[in-house]
Amino acid sequence: QVQLQESGGGSVEAGGSLRLSCAASGSTVSPYCMGWFRQAPGKGREEVARFYYDGERRYYVESVKGRFTISQDNASKTLYLQMNSLNPEDTAMYYCAAGASYCSGAPPVFWGQGTQVTVSS
C-alpha cells in the first residue's frame, strides 16, 4: 500500500506560480510510476503530468507544456509539480497518483486526497 499526501495548493492571480508537493509513504519495495491529475468543476479528471521511474522521461498534457514541470526527489519520496504562468483554466482540484503499471498504460492504483488550485483573472 502507498499513501499519498498533496500540499501546496492555493489561490493565485493569473500569471502567478505554485508548487505542489506529494509525499509518498508506505510500501517502498516496488518502484512506482507517479503523476499529477486534475479535475475542474463539471469536468472529468485529466492527466496533467507523469514522471517515469527511469528518471528521464516525462509526459505533459499539451495545455501545460512549457509552463509546468514535474520532478521527483527519490530520497524523500516526494513528487513535485512546479506550475508557472497559471491561468484561470488551470483552476481545479489537483491529485497525486501512483501505480506500478501506470507508466505502462494502466490507470494509477493509489490516489491522494487532492489539493485545490484556484487562479483568478
PDB file of C-alpha atoms in Angstrom:
ATOM      1  CA  GLN A   1       0.000   0.000   0.000  1.00  0.00           C
ATOM      2  CA  VAL A   2       1.076   3.538  -0.748  1.00  0.00           C
ATOM      3  CA  GLN A   3      -0.277   6.643   0.914  1.00  0.00           C
ATOM      4  CA  LEU A   4      -0.085   9.940  -0.953  1.00  0.00           C
ATOM      5  CA  GLN A   5      -0.477  13.379   0.617  1.00  0.00           C
ATOM      6  CA  GLU A   6      -0.612  16.513  -1.516  1.00  0.00           C
ATOM      7  CA  SER A   7       0.151  20.040  -0.391  1.00  0.00           C
ATOM      8  CA  GLY A   8       0.925  23.418  -1.887  1.00  0.00           C
ATOM      9  CA  GLY A   9      -2.381  24.391  -3.445  1.00  0.00           C
ATOM     10  CA  GLY A  10      -3.883  27.821  -3.001  1.00  0.00           C
ATOM     11  CA  SER A  11      -5.266  30.888  -4.715  1.00  0.00           C
ATOM     12  CA  VAL A  12      -3.172  32.983  -7.083  1.00  0.00           C
ATOM     13  CA  GLU A  13      -3.715  35.590  -9.749  1.00  0.00           C
ATOM     14  CA  ALA A  14      -3.241  34.814 -13.404  1.00  0.00           C
ATOM     15  CA  GLY A  15       0.438  34.718 -14.292  1.00  0.00           C
ATOM     16  CA  GLY A  16       1.408  33.510 -10.851  1.00  0.00           C
ATOM     17  CA  SER A  17       3.112  30.327  -9.748  1.00  0.00           C
ATOM     18  CA  LEU A  18       2.516  27.489  -7.317  1.00  0.00           C
ATOM     19  CA  ARG A  19       4.478  24.410  -6.397  1.00  0.00           C
ATOM     20  CA  LEU A  20       2.572  21.291  -5.479  1.00  0.00           C
ATOM     21  CA  SER A  21       4.137  18.522  -3.417  1.00  0.00           C
ATOM     22  CA  CYS A  22       3.117  14.912  -2.954  1.00  0.00           C
ATOM     23  CA  ALA A  23       4.647  12.957  -0.112  1.00  0.00           C
ATOM     24  CA  ALA A  24       4.573   9.173  -0.556  1.00  0.00           C
ATOM     25  CA  SER A  25       4.663   6.760   2.345  1.00  0.00           C
ATOM     26  CA  GLY A  26       4.038   3.060   2.884  1.00  0.00           C
ATOM     27  CA  SER A  27       5.458   0.348   0.672  1.00  0.00           C
ATOM     28  CA  THR A  28       8.868   1.252  -0.649  1.00  0.00           C
ATOM     29  CA  VAL A  29       9.777  -2.085  -2.192  1.00  0.00           C
ATOM     30  CA  SER A  30       8.300  -1.621  -5.636  1.00  0.00           C
ATOM     31  CA  PRO A  31       9.164   1.258  -7.938  1.00  0.00           C
ATOM     32  CA  TYR A  32       6.042   3.283  -8.626  1.00  0.00           C
ATOM     33  CA  CYS A  33       5.251   5.483 -11.550  1.00  0.00           C
ATOM     34  CA  MET A  34       3.776   8.748 -10.267  1.00  0.00           C
ATOM     35  CA  GLY A  35       1.892  11.617 -11.770  1.00  0.00           C
ATOM     36  CA  TRP A  36      -0.497  14.514 -11.341  1.00  0.00           C
ATOM     37  CA  PHE A  37      -4.136  14.701 -12.399  1.00  0.00           C
ATOM     38  CA  ARG A  38      -6.655  17.492 -12.090  1.00  0.00           C
ATOM     39  CA  GLN A  39     -10.411  17.848 -12.114  1.00  0.00           C
ATOM     40  CA  ALA A  40     -12.192  21.120 -12.708  1.00  0.00           C
ATOM     41  CA  PRO A  41     -15.824  21.632 -11.637  1.00  0.00           C
ATOM     42  CA  GLY A  42     -18.166  19.883 -14.043  1.00  0.00           C
ATOM     43  CA  LYS A  43     -15.337  18.214 -15.955  1.00  0.00           C
ATOM     44  CA  GLY A  44     -13.692  14.826 -15.985  1.00  0.00           C
ATOM     45  CA  ARG A  45     -10.365  14.013 -14.407  1.00  0.00           C
ATOM     46  CA  GLU A  46      -7.426  14.901 -16.650  1.00  0.00           C
ATOM     47  CA  GLU A  47      -3.872  13.647 -16.500  1.00  0.00           C
ATOM     48  CA  VAL A  48      -1.559  16.648 -16.255  1.00  0.00           C
ATOM     49  CA  ALA A  49       1.913  15.169 -15.967  1.00  0.00           C
ATOM     50  CA  ARG A  50       3.645  11.850 -15.450  1.00  0.00           C
ATOM     51  CA  PHE A  51       7.105  11.055 -14.098  1.00  0.00           C
ATOM     52  CA  TYR A  52       8.575   7.842 -15.424  1.00  0.00           C
ATOM     53  CA  TYR A  53      10.614   5.882 -12.904  1.00  0.00           C
ATOM     54  CA  ASP A  54      13.582   5.695 -15.274  1.00  0.00           C
ATOM     55  CA  GLY A  55      14.143   9.266 -14.157  1.00  0.00           C
ATOM     56  CA  GLU A  56      14.423  10.541 -17.712  1.00  0.00           C
ATOM     57  CA  ARG A  57      11.042  10.596 -19.384  1.00  0.00           C
ATOM     58  CA  ARG A  58       8.194  12.966 -18.626  1.00  0.00           C
ATOM     59  CA  TYR A  59       4.699  13.309 -20.006  1.00  0.00           C
ATOM     60  CA  TYR A  60       2.733  16.580 -20.066  1.00  0.00           C
ATOM     61  CA  VAL A  61      -0.719  17.301 -21.364  1.00  0.00           C
ATOM     62  CA  GLU A  62      -0.469  19.777 -24.228  1.00  0.00           C
ATOM     63  CA  SER A  63      -2.132  22.625 -22.343  1.00  0.00           C
ATOM     64  CA  VAL A  64       0.614  22.777 -19.675  1.00  0.00           C
ATOM     65  CA  LYS A  65       3.716  22.167 -21.788  1.00  0.00           C
ATOM     66  CA  GLY A  66       6.305  24.864 -21.208  1.00  0.00           C
ATOM     67  CA  ARG A  67       4.554  26.054 -18.035  1.00  0.00           C
ATOM     68  CA  PHE A  68       4.516  23.054 -15.673  1.00  0.00           C
ATOM     69  CA  THR A  69       7.448  20.908 -14.595  1.00  0.00           C
ATOM     70  CA  ILE A  70       7.172  17.554 -12.831  1.00  0.00           C
ATOM     71  CA  SER A  71      10.049  16.298 -10.732  1.00  0.00           C
ATOM     72  CA  GLN A  72      10.732  13.758  -8.035  1.00  0.00           C
ATOM     73  CA  ASP A  73      13.084  13.574  -5.087  1.00  0.00           C
ATOM     74  CA  ASN A  74      13.841   9.902  -4.509  1.00  0.00           C
ATOM     75  CA  ALA A  75      15.482  10.451  -1.135  1.00  0.00           C
ATOM     76  CA  SER A  76      12.365  11.991   0.384  1.00  0.00           C
ATOM     77  CA  LYS A  77       9.918  10.097  -1.854  1.00  0.00           C
ATOM     78  CA  THR A  78       8.286  13.386  -2.818  1.00  0.00           C
ATOM     79  CA  LEU A  79       6.773  14.280  -6.178  1.00  0.00           C
ATOM     80  CA  TYR A  80       6.566  17.922  -7.225  1.00  0.00           C
ATOM     81  CA  LEU A  81       4.668  19.943  -9.787  1.00  0.00           C
ATOM     82  CA  GLN A  82       6.028  23.418 -10.443  1.00  0.00           C
ATOM     83  CA  MET A  83       3.309  25.458 -12.093  1.00  0.00           C
ATOM     84  CA  ASN A  84       4.207  28.772 -13.742  1.00  0.00           C
ATOM     85  CA  SER A  85       2.221  31.239 -15.821  1.00  0.00           C
ATOM     86  CA  LEU A  86      -1.001  29.990 -14.307  1.00  0.00           C
ATOM     87  CA  ASN A  87      -4.266  30.950 -15.956  1.00  0.00           C
ATOM     88  CA  PRO A  88      -7.906  30.579 -14.849  1.00  0.00           C
ATOM     89  CA  GLU A  89      -8.243  27.412 -16.953  1.00  0.00           C
ATOM     90  CA  ASP A  90      -5.794  25.743 -14.555  1.00  0.00           C
ATOM     91  CA  THR A  91      -8.287  26.075 -11.713  1.00  0.00           C
ATOM     92  CA  ALA A  92      -9.021  22.567 -10.453  1.00  0.00           C
ATOM     93  CA  MET A  93      -8.501  20.042  -7.706  1.00  0.00           C
ATOM     94  CA  TYR A  94      -5.089  18.514  -8.270  1.00  0.00           C
ATOM     95  CA  TYR A  95      -4.438  14.902  -7.350  1.00  0.00           C
ATOM     96  CA  CYS A  96      -1.252  12.922  -6.954  1.00  0.00           C
ATOM     97  CA  ALA A  97      -1.427   9.343  -8.252  1.00  0.00           C
ATOM     98  CA  ALA A  98       0.821   6.300  -8.359  1.00  0.00           C
ATOM     99  CA  GLY A  99       0.881   2.761  -9.644  1.00  0.00           C
ATOM    100  CA  ALA A 100       3.373   0.073 -10.533  1.00  0.00           C
ATOM    101  CA  SER A 101       1.957  -0.282 -14.051  1.00  0.00           C
ATOM    102  CA  TYR A 102       0.833   3.300 -14.542  1.00  0.00           C
ATOM    103  CA  CYS A 103       3.768   4.109 -16.809  1.00  0.00           C
ATOM    104  CA  SER A 104       2.843   1.115 -18.964  1.00  0.00           C
ATOM    105  CA  GLY A 105      -0.632   2.464 -19.598  1.00  0.00           C
ATOM    106  CA  ALA A 106      -2.614   1.056 -16.688  1.00  0.00           C
ATOM    107  CA  PRO A 107      -4.576   3.526 -14.556  1.00  0.00           C
ATOM    108  CA  PRO A 108      -2.993   4.580 -11.269  1.00  0.00           C
ATOM    109  CA  VAL A 109      -3.911   2.473  -8.269  1.00  0.00           C
ATOM    110  CA  PHE A 110      -3.175   4.901  -5.459  1.00  0.00           C
ATOM    111  CA  TRP A 111      -4.576   8.424  -5.133  1.00  0.00           C
ATOM    112  CA  GLY A 112      -4.135  11.329  -2.781  1.00  0.00           C
ATOM    113  CA  GLN A 113      -6.979  13.411  -1.375  1.00  0.00           C
ATOM    114  CA  GLY A 114      -6.256  16.369  -3.630  1.00  0.00           C
ATOM    115  CA  THR A 115      -5.218  19.986  -3.208  1.00  0.00           C
ATOM    116  CA  GLN A 116      -7.215  22.891  -4.622  1.00  0.00           C
ATOM    117  CA  VAL A 117      -5.675  25.359  -7.068  1.00  0.00           C
ATOM    118  CA  THR A 118      -7.659  28.492  -7.872  1.00  0.00           C
ATOM    119  CA  VAL A 119      -6.434  31.040 -10.409  1.00  0.00           C
ATOM    120  CA  SER A 120      -8.211  34.376 -10.682  1.00  0.00           C
ATOM    121  CA  SER A 121      -8.131  36.630 -13.715  1.00  0.00           C
TER     122      SER A 121
END
